[in-house]
Short mmCIF file of C-alpha atoms and ligand atoms in Angstrom, two decimals:
data_model
loop_
_atom_site.label_atom_id
_atom_site.label_comp_id
_atom_site.label_asym_id
_atom_site.label_seq_id
_atom_site.Cartn_x
_atom_site.Cartn_y
_atom_site.Cartn_z
CA MET A 1 10.58 -24.66 -6.75
CA ALA A 2 12.34 -21.42 -6.66
CA SER A 3 11.03 -20.70 -9.92
CA THR A 4 7.45 -21.35 -8.74
CA VAL A 5 7.83 -18.83 -5.93
CA GLY A 6 9.21 -16.29 -8.42
CA SER A 7 6.19 -16.67 -10.76
CA VAL A 8 3.50 -16.36 -8.18
CA GLU A 9 5.55 -12.96 -7.22
CA GLN A 10 5.18 -11.64 -10.65
CA ALA A 11 1.69 -11.97 -10.87
CA ALA A 12 0.83 -8.63 -9.76
CA ALA A 13 -1.89 -9.11 -7.26
CA PHE A 14 -3.74 -5.63 -7.72
CA GLU A 15 -3.24 -2.71 -9.39
CA LEU A 16 -3.75 1.27 -7.65
CA LYS A 17 -6.07 3.36 -10.01
CA GLY A 18 -7.12 6.65 -9.58
CA ARG A 19 -11.08 7.28 -10.23
CA MET A 20 -13.68 9.57 -9.88
CA ALA A 21 -16.62 8.19 -8.30
CA THR A 22 -19.94 10.29 -7.15
CA LEU A 23 -20.45 9.71 -3.15
CA THR A 24 -23.52 10.94 -1.30
CA VAL A 25 -22.50 13.47 1.50
CA LEU A 26 -24.76 13.37 4.23
CA ARG A 27 -24.12 16.53 5.87
CA LEU A 28 -25.01 16.45 9.11
CA LEU A 29 -26.90 19.45 10.25
CA THR A 30 -27.22 18.62 14.17
CA PRO A 31 -25.64 17.11 16.70
CA ASP A 32 -28.62 15.47 17.90
CA ASN A 33 -28.40 11.61 17.89
CA ASP A 34 -32.07 11.06 18.03
CA THR A 35 -33.02 13.18 15.72
CA LEU A 36 -30.78 12.30 13.08
CA ASN A 37 -31.85 8.23 13.69
CA ARG A 38 -35.61 9.29 13.11
CA GLN A 39 -35.35 11.48 10.45
CA LEU A 40 -32.90 9.13 8.63
CA GLU A 41 -35.42 6.29 9.10
CA ALA A 42 -38.30 8.51 7.54
CA LYS A 43 -35.93 9.01 4.77
CA VAL A 44 -34.73 5.33 4.46
CA ALA A 45 -38.63 4.36 4.46
CA GLU A 46 -39.20 6.67 1.72
CA ALA A 47 -36.66 5.24 -0.95
CA PRO A 48 -35.32 1.83 0.72
CA SER A 49 -34.03 0.57 -2.89
CA MET A 50 -32.49 3.61 -2.94
CA LEU A 51 -30.35 4.67 0.16
CA ARG A 52 -29.99 0.68 1.74
CA GLY A 53 -26.35 -0.04 1.02
CA LEU A 54 -25.70 3.41 -0.33
CA PRO A 55 -22.19 4.24 0.48
CA VAL A 56 -21.92 7.81 2.38
CA VAL A 57 -19.59 10.57 3.15
CA LEU A 58 -20.47 11.93 6.75
CA GLU A 59 -20.00 15.66 6.45
CA LEU A 60 -19.61 17.45 10.16
CA SER A 61 -18.24 20.89 9.34
CA ALA A 62 -22.00 22.05 10.53
CA VAL A 63 -22.04 20.47 13.81
CA ALA A 64 -18.53 22.23 14.85
CA GLY A 65 -16.85 20.74 18.30
CA ALA A 66 -17.91 16.66 17.40
CA SER A 67 -16.18 14.54 19.80
CA ALA A 68 -15.06 11.21 18.90
CA ASP A 69 -17.70 9.67 20.93
CA GLN A 70 -20.48 11.77 19.11
CA LEU A 71 -18.98 10.18 15.92
CA ALA A 72 -19.42 6.77 17.04
CA LEU A 73 -23.13 7.13 18.02
CA TRP A 74 -23.55 8.87 14.16
CA LEU A 75 -21.81 6.16 12.45
CA GLU A 76 -23.91 3.54 14.62
CA THR A 77 -27.06 4.88 13.54
CA VAL A 78 -26.02 5.45 9.81
CA ARG A 79 -25.34 1.60 9.49
CA GLY A 80 -28.48 1.09 11.57
CA GLN A 81 -30.14 2.87 8.99
CA GLY A 82 -28.81 0.57 6.01
CA LEU A 83 -26.31 3.12 4.99
CA VAL A 84 -22.39 2.38 4.82
CA PRO A 85 -20.27 5.26 5.92
CA VAL A 86 -17.14 5.15 4.11
CA GLY A 87 -15.39 8.30 5.19
CA ILE A 88 -16.09 11.63 7.03
CA SER A 89 -14.96 14.96 6.42
CA GLY A 90 -14.87 18.61 7.68
CA ALA A 91 -14.12 17.25 11.23
CA GLY A 92 -11.52 18.40 13.65
CA GLU A 93 -8.01 16.15 14.31
CA ASP A 94 -9.43 14.32 17.29
CA VAL A 95 -12.50 13.02 15.35
CA ALA A 96 -10.58 12.46 12.06
CA THR A 97 -8.58 10.61 14.35
CA ALA A 98 -11.13 8.37 15.59
CA ALA A 99 -12.16 7.70 12.13
CA ARG A 100 -9.23 6.41 10.97
CA GLU A 101 -8.95 4.10 13.78
CA ARG A 102 -12.31 2.63 12.71
CA GLY A 103 -11.04 2.12 9.50
CA ILE A 104 -13.33 5.20 7.67
CA GLY A 105 -11.56 7.46 5.50
CA VAL A 106 -11.03 11.15 5.99
CA PHE A 107 -12.04 13.61 3.23
CA PRO A 108 -10.74 16.88 2.45
CA GLU A 109 -13.17 19.80 3.43
CA LEU A 110 -16.24 19.48 1.21
CA PHE A 111 -17.71 22.79 2.46
CA GLY A 112 -14.89 25.07 2.51
CA GLY A 113 -15.09 27.63 5.44
CA GLU A 114 -15.56 30.48 3.26
CA ARG A 115 -18.42 29.38 1.94
CA GLN A 116 -21.13 31.51 1.56
CA SER A 117 -25.17 30.91 1.47
CA PRO A 118 -26.45 32.05 -1.46
CA LYS A 119 -27.51 35.62 -0.90
CA PRO A 120 -30.92 36.24 -1.73
CA GLY A 121 -31.37 37.77 -5.56
CA SER A 122 -28.17 36.24 -6.90
CA SER A 123 -29.68 33.31 -8.80
CA ARG A 124 -29.29 35.14 -12.23
CA ARG A 125 -27.06 32.98 -13.13
CA SER A 126 -26.57 34.37 -16.37
CA ALA A 127 -23.97 33.82 -19.32
CA GLU A 128 -21.51 36.07 -17.17
CA PRO A 129 -18.25 33.40 -17.05
CA GLU A 130 -17.99 32.99 -13.63
CA VAL A 131 -14.40 33.64 -12.59
CA LEU A 132 -14.13 31.92 -9.20
CA PRO A 133 -11.02 33.69 -6.78
CA GLY A 134 -8.80 30.62 -5.95
CA ARG A 135 -7.18 30.42 -2.78
CA VAL A 136 -3.41 31.79 -2.11
CA ILE A 137 -1.73 30.12 1.07
CA ASP A 138 1.49 32.19 1.98
CA GLN A 139 2.72 29.70 4.96
CA PRO A 140 4.34 26.58 4.35
CA VAL A 141 1.39 23.72 4.37
CA ARG A 142 2.88 20.96 6.78
CA SER A 143 2.76 17.61 7.74
CA GLY A 144 -1.16 16.90 8.76
CA GLN A 145 -2.68 19.73 7.06
CA GLN A 146 -4.93 19.54 4.01
CA VAL A 147 -5.74 22.78 1.76
CA TYR A 148 -8.43 22.89 -0.83
CA ALA A 149 -9.05 25.06 -2.93
CA ARG A 150 -12.66 24.66 -3.95
CA GLY A 151 -13.86 25.73 -7.37
CA GLY A 152 -10.48 27.57 -8.45
CA ASP A 153 -6.68 27.53 -8.28
CA LEU A 154 -4.47 26.78 -5.04
CA VAL A 155 -1.18 28.93 -5.01
CA VAL A 156 1.33 28.02 -2.37
CA LEU A 157 3.88 31.13 -1.73
CA ALA A 158 5.99 28.70 0.24
CA SER A 159 6.72 24.34 0.70
CA VAL A 160 4.32 21.63 0.84
CA SER A 161 5.65 19.16 3.34
CA PRO A 162 5.90 15.51 3.38
CA GLY A 163 2.69 14.05 4.52
CA ALA A 164 0.99 17.18 3.63
CA GLU A 165 -2.22 17.16 0.73
CA VAL A 166 -3.16 19.87 -1.02
CA LEU A 167 -5.80 19.71 -3.33
CA ALA A 168 -7.55 22.06 -6.09
CA ASP A 169 -10.68 21.73 -8.42
CA GLY A 170 -8.41 23.75 -10.80
CA ASN A 171 -4.49 24.07 -10.76
CA ILE A 172 -1.93 24.02 -8.18
CA HIS A 173 1.11 26.30 -7.97
CA VAL A 174 3.58 25.66 -5.34
CA TYR A 175 6.03 28.14 -5.28
CA GLY A 176 8.55 25.77 -2.99
CA THR A 177 8.93 22.86 -3.08
CA LEU A 178 6.18 20.18 -3.39
CA ARG A 179 7.22 17.26 -1.08
CA GLY A 180 3.69 16.25 -0.15
CA ARG A 181 0.56 15.20 -2.05
CA ALA A 182 -0.90 17.38 -4.85
CA LEU A 183 -4.36 16.49 -6.56
CA ALA A 184 -5.53 19.32 -9.15
CA GLY A 185 -8.78 18.96 -11.03
CA VAL A 186 -10.03 16.92 -8.16
CA GLN A 187 -13.83 17.36 -9.64
CA GLY A 188 -12.64 15.83 -12.85
CA ASN A 189 -11.21 18.80 -14.32
CA ARG A 190 -8.78 17.04 -16.89
CA GLU A 191 -7.44 20.32 -18.26
CA ALA A 192 -6.05 21.27 -14.45
CA ARG A 193 -1.92 21.24 -13.81
CA ILE A 194 0.44 21.13 -11.34
CA PHE A 195 3.16 23.63 -11.27
CA CYS A 196 6.01 23.90 -8.82
CA ARG A 197 9.47 24.61 -7.98
CA SER A 198 10.93 21.73 -7.32
CA LEU A 199 9.04 18.17 -7.15
CA ARG A 200 9.94 15.81 -4.60
CA ALA A 201 6.09 14.75 -4.00
CA GLU A 202 4.79 11.71 -2.68
CA LEU A 203 1.63 12.31 -5.11
CA VAL A 204 0.63 13.93 -7.61
CA SER A 205 -2.69 13.50 -9.56
CA ILE A 206 -4.87 15.27 -12.19
CA ALA A 207 -8.75 14.52 -12.32
CA GLY A 208 -7.82 11.24 -10.46
CA GLN A 209 -5.12 9.96 -12.62
CA TYR A 210 -1.97 10.08 -10.37
CA GLN A 211 1.57 9.09 -10.11
CA LEU A 212 3.68 8.06 -6.84
CA SER A 213 6.84 9.17 -6.07
CA GLU A 214 8.85 6.13 -6.79
CA HIS A 215 7.40 6.67 -10.60
CA LEU A 216 8.53 10.39 -10.42
CA GLY A 217 11.84 10.15 -11.10
CA GLY A 218 13.69 10.98 -8.15
CA ASP A 219 16.64 13.05 -8.60
CA GLY A 220 15.97 13.91 -12.22
CA ALA A 221 12.86 15.84 -11.29
CA GLU A 222 15.32 19.10 -9.59
CA GLY A 223 14.09 22.12 -10.57
CA PRO A 224 10.80 23.87 -11.63
CA VAL A 225 8.12 21.22 -13.57
CA GLN A 226 4.88 21.05 -14.95
CA VAL A 227 2.82 18.24 -14.45
CA TYR A 228 -0.61 17.87 -16.98
CA LEU A 229 -2.50 15.33 -18.09
CA GLU A 230 -1.97 13.72 -21.78
CA ASP A 231 -4.51 11.55 -22.85
CA GLU A 232 -4.13 8.60 -19.97
CA ALA A 233 -0.82 9.53 -18.71
CA LEU A 234 0.53 11.67 -16.56
CA CYS A 235 3.74 14.00 -18.16
CA ILE A 236 5.94 15.60 -15.92
CA VAL A 237 7.99 17.97 -17.69
CA PRO A 238 10.78 20.83 -16.84
CA LEU A 239 9.46 24.51 -17.37
CA GLU A 240 11.41 26.00 -19.79
CA ALA A 241 12.85 29.35 -18.42
CA MET B 19 6.92 42.71 28.97
CA SER B 20 6.16 39.18 30.00
CA LYS B 21 6.39 35.99 27.54
CA ILE B 22 5.31 32.60 27.06
CA VAL B 23 7.73 30.23 25.76
CA VAL B 24 6.58 26.48 25.01
CA VAL B 25 9.15 23.58 24.57
CA THR B 26 7.70 21.56 21.92
CA SER B 27 8.33 18.66 19.58
CA GLY B 28 5.60 16.58 18.91
CA LYS B 29 8.13 13.64 18.98
CA GLY B 30 9.02 11.70 22.37
CA GLY B 31 12.17 11.83 24.11
CA VAL B 32 13.85 13.96 21.83
CA GLY B 33 14.94 16.09 24.45
CA LYS B 34 12.13 18.83 25.40
CA THR B 35 12.94 18.38 29.32
CA THR B 36 16.56 18.91 28.98
CA THR B 37 16.19 22.29 27.40
CA SER B 38 13.39 23.67 28.97
CA ALA B 39 15.81 23.17 32.22
CA ALA B 40 18.59 24.52 29.65
CA PHE B 41 16.83 27.63 28.59
CA ALA B 42 14.90 28.63 31.98
CA ALA B 43 18.44 28.19 33.57
CA GLY B 44 20.13 30.29 30.87
CA LEU B 45 17.44 33.07 31.02
CA ALA B 46 17.85 33.22 34.54
CA LYS B 47 21.58 33.50 34.43
CA ARG B 48 20.86 36.91 32.30
CA GLY B 49 19.19 38.34 34.93
CA PHE B 50 15.30 37.43 33.69
CA ARG B 51 13.11 36.39 35.93
CA THR B 52 12.36 32.93 34.80
CA VAL B 53 9.75 30.23 36.07
CA VAL B 54 10.01 26.90 33.94
CA VAL B 55 6.60 24.62 34.19
CA ASP B 56 6.30 20.81 33.51
CA PHE B 57 2.85 20.22 31.62
CA ASP B 58 3.72 16.71 31.85
CA VAL B 59 1.34 15.41 34.09
CA GLY B 60 2.21 11.77 35.63
CA LEU B 61 5.29 11.58 34.44
CA ARG B 62 7.05 14.83 36.22
CA ASN B 63 10.75 14.34 35.29
CA LEU B 64 11.46 18.42 35.24
CA ASP B 65 11.97 18.68 39.06
CA LEU B 66 14.87 15.80 38.78
CA ILE B 67 16.82 17.24 35.83
CA MET B 68 16.58 20.76 37.93
CA GLY B 69 17.44 18.81 40.69
CA CYS B 70 14.52 19.70 43.05
CA GLU B 71 12.43 16.77 42.98
CA ARG B 72 12.76 16.04 47.33
CA ARG B 73 11.35 19.59 47.67
CA VAL B 74 8.28 19.14 45.93
CA VAL B 75 5.35 19.56 47.77
CA TYR B 76 2.38 21.11 45.91
CA ASP B 77 2.17 21.12 42.21
CA PHE B 78 0.97 22.64 39.01
CA VAL B 79 -2.69 20.72 39.45
CA ASN B 80 -3.00 21.31 43.11
CA VAL B 81 -2.71 25.31 42.06
CA ILE B 82 -5.02 25.05 39.56
CA ASN B 83 -7.57 22.76 41.95
CA GLY B 84 -7.39 25.64 44.41
CA ASP B 85 -5.52 23.12 47.06
CA ALA B 86 -2.61 25.28 47.20
CA ASN B 87 -1.53 29.06 45.89
CA LEU B 88 0.80 29.31 43.64
CA ASN B 89 3.69 30.66 46.14
CA GLN B 90 3.22 27.48 47.89
CA ALA B 91 3.77 25.54 45.11
CA LEU B 92 6.33 27.23 43.23
CA ILE B 93 9.94 25.97 43.84
CA LYS B 94 12.75 28.20 44.17
CA ASP B 95 16.28 27.11 42.42
CA LYS B 96 18.98 26.72 44.64
CA ARG B 97 22.00 28.38 42.33
CA LEU B 98 19.94 30.90 40.93
CA ASP B 99 17.76 33.27 42.91
CA ASN B 100 15.34 34.18 39.98
CA LEU B 101 14.50 31.07 38.82
CA CYS B 102 11.40 28.72 39.86
CA ILE B 103 9.99 25.54 39.14
CA LEU B 104 6.39 24.60 39.07
CA PRO B 105 6.29 20.96 39.24
CA ALA B 106 3.66 18.78 37.23
CA SER B 107 1.51 16.08 39.48
CA GLN B 108 2.16 12.87 39.72
CA THR B 109 -1.46 12.21 39.55
CA ARG B 110 -2.55 9.67 36.44
CA ASP B 111 -5.19 11.65 35.61
CA LYS B 112 -4.34 13.66 32.32
CA ASP B 113 -7.28 15.63 32.21
CA ALA B 114 -6.44 17.26 35.43
CA LEU B 115 -4.91 20.28 33.61
CA THR B 116 -8.02 22.37 32.38
CA GLN B 117 -7.66 25.16 30.32
CA GLU B 118 -9.25 27.54 32.19
CA GLY B 119 -6.97 26.68 34.92
CA VAL B 120 -3.85 26.89 32.77
CA GLU B 121 -4.64 30.25 31.73
CA LYS B 122 -5.15 31.40 35.29
CA VAL B 123 -2.18 30.12 36.52
CA LEU B 124 -0.28 31.50 33.42
CA ASP B 125 -1.72 35.21 33.69
CA GLU B 126 -0.45 35.00 37.39
CA LEU B 127 2.68 33.61 36.35
CA ARG B 128 3.26 36.45 33.94
CA GLU B 129 2.89 39.30 36.75
CA SER B 130 5.99 37.97 38.42
CA PHE B 131 8.19 36.81 35.86
CA ASP B 132 9.84 37.68 32.56
CA TYR B 133 9.69 34.16 31.03
CA VAL B 134 7.25 31.39 31.40
CA VAL B 135 8.91 28.39 29.79
CA CYS B 136 6.41 25.80 29.39
CA ASP B 137 7.75 21.85 29.22
CA SER B 138 6.00 20.24 26.58
CA PRO B 139 4.61 16.71 27.09
CA ALA B 140 5.20 14.39 23.75
CA GLY B 141 2.43 14.28 21.26
CA ILE B 142 0.38 16.62 19.44
CA GLU B 143 -2.81 15.46 21.66
CA ARG B 144 -4.48 17.48 24.54
CA GLY B 145 -1.62 17.58 26.82
CA ALA B 146 0.87 19.15 24.09
CA MET B 147 -1.80 21.56 22.85
CA LEU B 148 -2.63 22.71 26.65
CA ALA B 149 0.82 23.73 26.75
CA ALA B 150 1.02 25.39 23.42
CA TYR B 151 -2.18 27.32 23.41
CA TYR B 152 -1.27 30.20 25.05
CA CYS B 153 2.32 30.42 24.17
CA ASP B 154 4.11 33.63 22.55
CA GLU B 155 7.15 31.86 21.30
CA ALA B 156 7.66 28.13 20.52
CA VAL B 157 11.05 26.35 20.58
CA VAL B 158 10.28 23.36 18.35
CA VAL B 159 12.85 20.69 19.72
CA THR B 160 13.93 18.16 16.43
CA ASN B 161 16.52 15.75 16.21
CA PRO B 162 18.27 14.84 13.09
CA GLU B 163 16.24 11.94 12.02
CA VAL B 164 12.70 11.71 9.64
CA SER B 165 10.12 10.79 11.84
CA SER B 166 11.00 13.83 13.98
CA VAL B 167 11.14 16.03 11.38
CA ARG B 168 7.72 15.00 10.61
CA ASP B 169 6.09 15.32 13.71
CA SER B 170 8.13 19.05 14.44
CA ASP B 171 6.73 19.97 11.19
CA ARG B 172 2.88 18.83 12.32
CA MET B 173 3.46 20.71 15.39
CA LEU B 174 4.38 24.10 13.39
CA GLY B 175 1.15 23.40 11.39
CA LEU B 176 -0.74 22.88 15.17
CA LEU B 177 1.09 26.04 16.39
CA ALA B 178 -0.15 27.96 13.38
CA SER B 179 -4.00 27.07 13.67
CA LYS B 180 -4.65 26.13 16.77
CA THR B 181 -3.30 28.21 19.09
CA ARG B 182 -5.18 31.44 21.04
CA ARG B 183 -2.91 33.72 19.07
CA ALA B 184 -3.71 31.85 16.03
CA GLU B 185 -7.42 31.56 16.50
CA ARG B 186 -7.64 35.68 17.51
CA GLY B 187 -5.94 36.20 14.47
CA GLU B 188 -3.10 37.85 16.26
CA GLU B 189 0.36 38.39 15.35
CA PRO B 190 2.11 34.76 14.79
CA ILE B 191 3.81 32.69 17.19
CA ARG B 192 7.89 32.84 16.85
CA GLU B 193 9.01 29.95 16.18
CA HIS B 194 12.28 28.43 16.68
CA LEU B 195 14.22 25.49 15.50
CA LEU B 196 16.34 23.81 18.31
CA LEU B 197 18.43 20.66 16.81
CA THR B 198 19.35 18.50 19.31
CA ARG B 199 21.52 15.14 19.55
CA TYR B 200 23.32 16.01 16.65
CA SER B 201 26.19 14.05 15.85
CA PRO B 202 28.26 15.30 13.05
CA GLN B 203 30.20 11.61 12.79
CA ARG B 204 26.52 9.98 12.06
CA VAL B 205 25.44 13.10 9.32
CA ASP B 206 28.71 12.18 7.31
CA LYS B 207 28.14 8.63 7.45
CA GLY B 208 24.42 9.44 6.18
CA GLU B 209 22.89 7.80 9.49
CA MET B 210 21.29 11.07 10.39
CA LEU B 211 19.34 14.00 8.32
CA SER B 212 22.10 17.28 7.92
CA VAL B 213 21.74 20.42 9.29
CA ASP B 214 21.08 21.82 5.99
CA ASP B 215 18.12 19.01 5.63
CA VAL B 216 16.24 19.78 8.45
CA ARG B 217 16.29 23.47 7.83
CA GLU B 218 15.07 23.03 4.23
CA ILE B 219 11.99 21.32 5.21
CA LEU B 220 11.05 23.09 8.21
CA ALA B 221 11.73 26.56 7.10
CA ILE B 222 11.84 28.47 10.36
CA GLU B 223 14.58 30.01 11.98
CA LEU B 224 17.74 28.05 13.35
CA LEU B 225 18.06 28.67 16.94
CA GLY B 226 20.65 26.41 17.50
CA VAL B 227 22.10 22.88 17.28
CA ILE B 228 22.77 21.07 20.34
CA PRO B 229 25.67 18.08 19.80
CA GLU B 230 24.81 14.27 21.16
CA SER B 231 26.61 14.39 24.39
CA GLN B 232 27.62 12.68 27.68
CA ALA B 233 27.35 15.79 29.46
CA VAL B 234 23.73 15.98 28.98
CA LEU B 235 23.21 12.63 31.30
CA GLN B 236 26.00 13.39 33.66
CA ALA B 237 24.51 16.92 34.35
CA SER B 238 20.81 15.39 34.37
CA ASN B 239 22.03 12.81 36.83
CA ALA B 240 23.05 15.40 38.81
CA GLY B 241 20.52 17.45 38.79
CA VAL B 242 22.15 20.22 37.18
CA PRO B 243 20.88 22.17 34.23
CA VAL B 244 23.41 21.47 31.54
CA VAL B 245 23.58 25.06 30.32
CA LEU B 246 25.01 25.50 34.25
CA GLU B 247 28.00 23.34 33.00
CA GLU B 248 30.14 25.77 31.03
CA SER B 249 32.85 24.08 30.27
CA THR B 250 30.97 21.59 28.67
CA ASP B 251 29.84 21.09 24.53
CA ALA B 252 26.31 20.82 25.21
CA GLY B 253 26.61 23.59 27.95
CA GLN B 254 28.05 25.94 25.14
CA ALA B 255 25.75 25.20 22.39
CA TYR B 256 22.49 25.74 24.91
CA ASP B 257 24.28 29.10 26.06
CA ASP B 258 24.51 30.29 22.40
CA ALA B 259 20.78 29.74 21.75
CA VAL B 260 19.76 31.42 24.44
CA ALA B 261 22.06 34.37 23.60
CA ARG B 262 20.58 34.23 19.85
CA PHE B 263 17.09 33.90 21.56
CA LEU B 264 17.72 37.10 22.87
CA GLY B 265 18.68 38.90 19.65
CA GLU B 266 22.56 38.28 20.00
CA GLU B 267 24.22 36.85 17.02
CA ARG B 268 26.48 33.95 17.65
CA GLU B 269 28.05 31.85 15.01
CA HIS B 270 26.95 28.10 14.92
CA ARG B 271 29.50 25.68 16.54
CA PHE B 272 29.19 22.04 16.90
CA LEU B 273 27.85 21.52 13.41
CA VAL B 274 31.52 19.72 11.95
CA GLU B 275 33.58 17.08 14.20
CA LYS B 276 36.55 19.25 15.04
CA ARG B 277 38.59 17.01 16.49
CA GLY B 278 41.41 14.67 14.38
CA PHE B 279 42.09 11.30 14.17
CA LEU B 280 44.67 11.69 17.50
CA GLY B 281 41.86 13.87 19.30
CA ARG B 282 39.16 11.42 18.68
CA LEU B 283 41.67 8.40 20.08
CA PHE B 284 42.76 10.39 23.49
CA GLY B 285 40.08 13.05 23.99
CA GLY B 286 37.23 12.13 26.51
N1 LIG C 8 22.29 16.61 23.69
C1 LIG C 8 21.75 15.20 24.04
N2 LIG C 8 23.05 14.55 23.99
C2 LIG C 8 22.90 13.47 24.40
N3 LIG C 8 21.41 12.96 25.22
C3 LIG C 8 20.79 13.72 25.48
C4 LIG C 8 20.80 14.95 24.88
N4 LIG C 8 19.78 15.68 25.15
C5 LIG C 8 18.80 15.02 25.36
N5 LIG C 8 19.46 13.63 25.96
C6 LIG C 8 18.82 12.21 26.45
O1 LIG C 8 17.32 11.96 25.93
C7 LIG C 8 16.59 11.50 26.67
C8 LIG C 8 15.52 12.32 26.78
O2 LIG C 8 15.79 13.41 26.76
P1 LIG C 8 14.10 14.98 27.72
O3 LIG C 8 13.49 14.05 28.47
O4 LIG C 8 14.96 15.66 27.23
O5 LIG C 8 13.41 14.47 26.41
P2 LIG C 8 11.93 14.99 26.36
O6 LIG C 8 11.97 15.56 24.75
O7 LIG C 8 11.54 15.70 27.48
O8 LIG C 8 11.30 13.60 26.25
P3 LIG C 8 9.48 12.95 26.86
O9 LIG C 8 9.39 13.23 25.47
O10 LIG C 8 9.18 11.99 26.96
O11 LIG C 8 8.96 14.23 27.54
C9 LIG C 8 17.26 11.87 28.13
O12 LIG C 8 17.81 10.60 28.69
C10 LIG C 8 18.32 12.89 28.07
O13 LIG C 8 19.61 12.43 28.81
MG1 LIG C 9 9.92 15.72 28.99
#
């Protein structure tokens, strides 16, 4: 009898896989729910087969100061038009909390505050290599905070606390202890790496391949390390002095 | 120049009100004109700990609503004549405190006091953010346990981003860590985080360590800020913390269990 129970427990019920998926972002440009409803209805009527059942992320950075109540309305509207809201992004803490309570995921800032609208005449996308500046943070990244370096590297000159999350399209450098979650190459760049002075992370991920803290080697990971992707596996190796 | 100091924590029951009372009394004892403001609408503990609960007539919300002026609501401490208390109201309505109302009252208090100490409610929601929004300095009260440290860390993140100084890009709030209810024996047994663990995670200046002490409960039952009980360990630790807050150098005490076996057997 005991063995039956044992074998039942041994068969893994699930696997956690880090995979990138493309999601449609519904960027709200007005807080007005009626307008949203009307225009969404028209859009869905144009391409019902494409839009019905489509998972979307509600991006709210353009409707600053949104409230939890407004979020409830918008979610209802979006669902009412047959879309499936799976997450939100770009909202304040109150709205994010309300979303989590409704089982809606909260994504990192998809449109960073520093995003500029393209200047007229800047369309000469020549062969010039595009070097994005990356982001430098000189304060600790604290629990509940999230920092995303869009299109480049992220450099943190302090520590990343447990419960904090740092993300970058490029590499992540942490010149303190990395205790939170670090996700490099979040748009799928498999060459991205994570460097830190000391690794006590809850999670590290490169291009969607991740490892949770229990597999990070615990006390063995004292001292500076780098994390990179080789084939399908994350490698965590000490940095030689 | 007048300063607003918020005593905050995230997690509840870690010793904010105890600390607010001790800090305000400690500052007043050193000659500073000090007022301590209870932001914990609905609970109202500060006046009990300060021993003035029977003298509450008007409160913070009355002043904001214009039912009373500040002088009618402020209660003068019986022991220290440059110390006042602005009690919270017992109203259930947490939204009674408005941002503009709070700003107006704090501005007015700044005119007559050197220090305005704000006793924050627990949490990181509206009430706690209102107490912190206008502050110049913050005392972050933390117990040596993982959940309290995590909440303090969150609160530090909010202080650095959601306060008036942060929003205006002014000089950042000065942040001080006060570790309270510290028990060296329990740290030795591995039941609590050590001072060094907490300092390393929060990475801010350590203002002081207040030991877990019977004296705290006794003082609050007697309605006396524990810092005025000068013979007690917690009273002395708070006094050290206030001195450091004002720029004095003081060695940290109460970090190790001093008494030996016999002392522990016979000591009170
Ligand atoms: N150093 C200490 N030693 C022993 N007991 C303490 C100490 N500090 C605080 N306490 C006790 O802990 C309890 C909570 O303290 P206090 O009311 O100051 O916390 P608080 O953070 O203001 O709580 P709340 O979040 O509910 O406002 C009280 O019973 C108090 O007597
Ligand atoms: Mg309290």
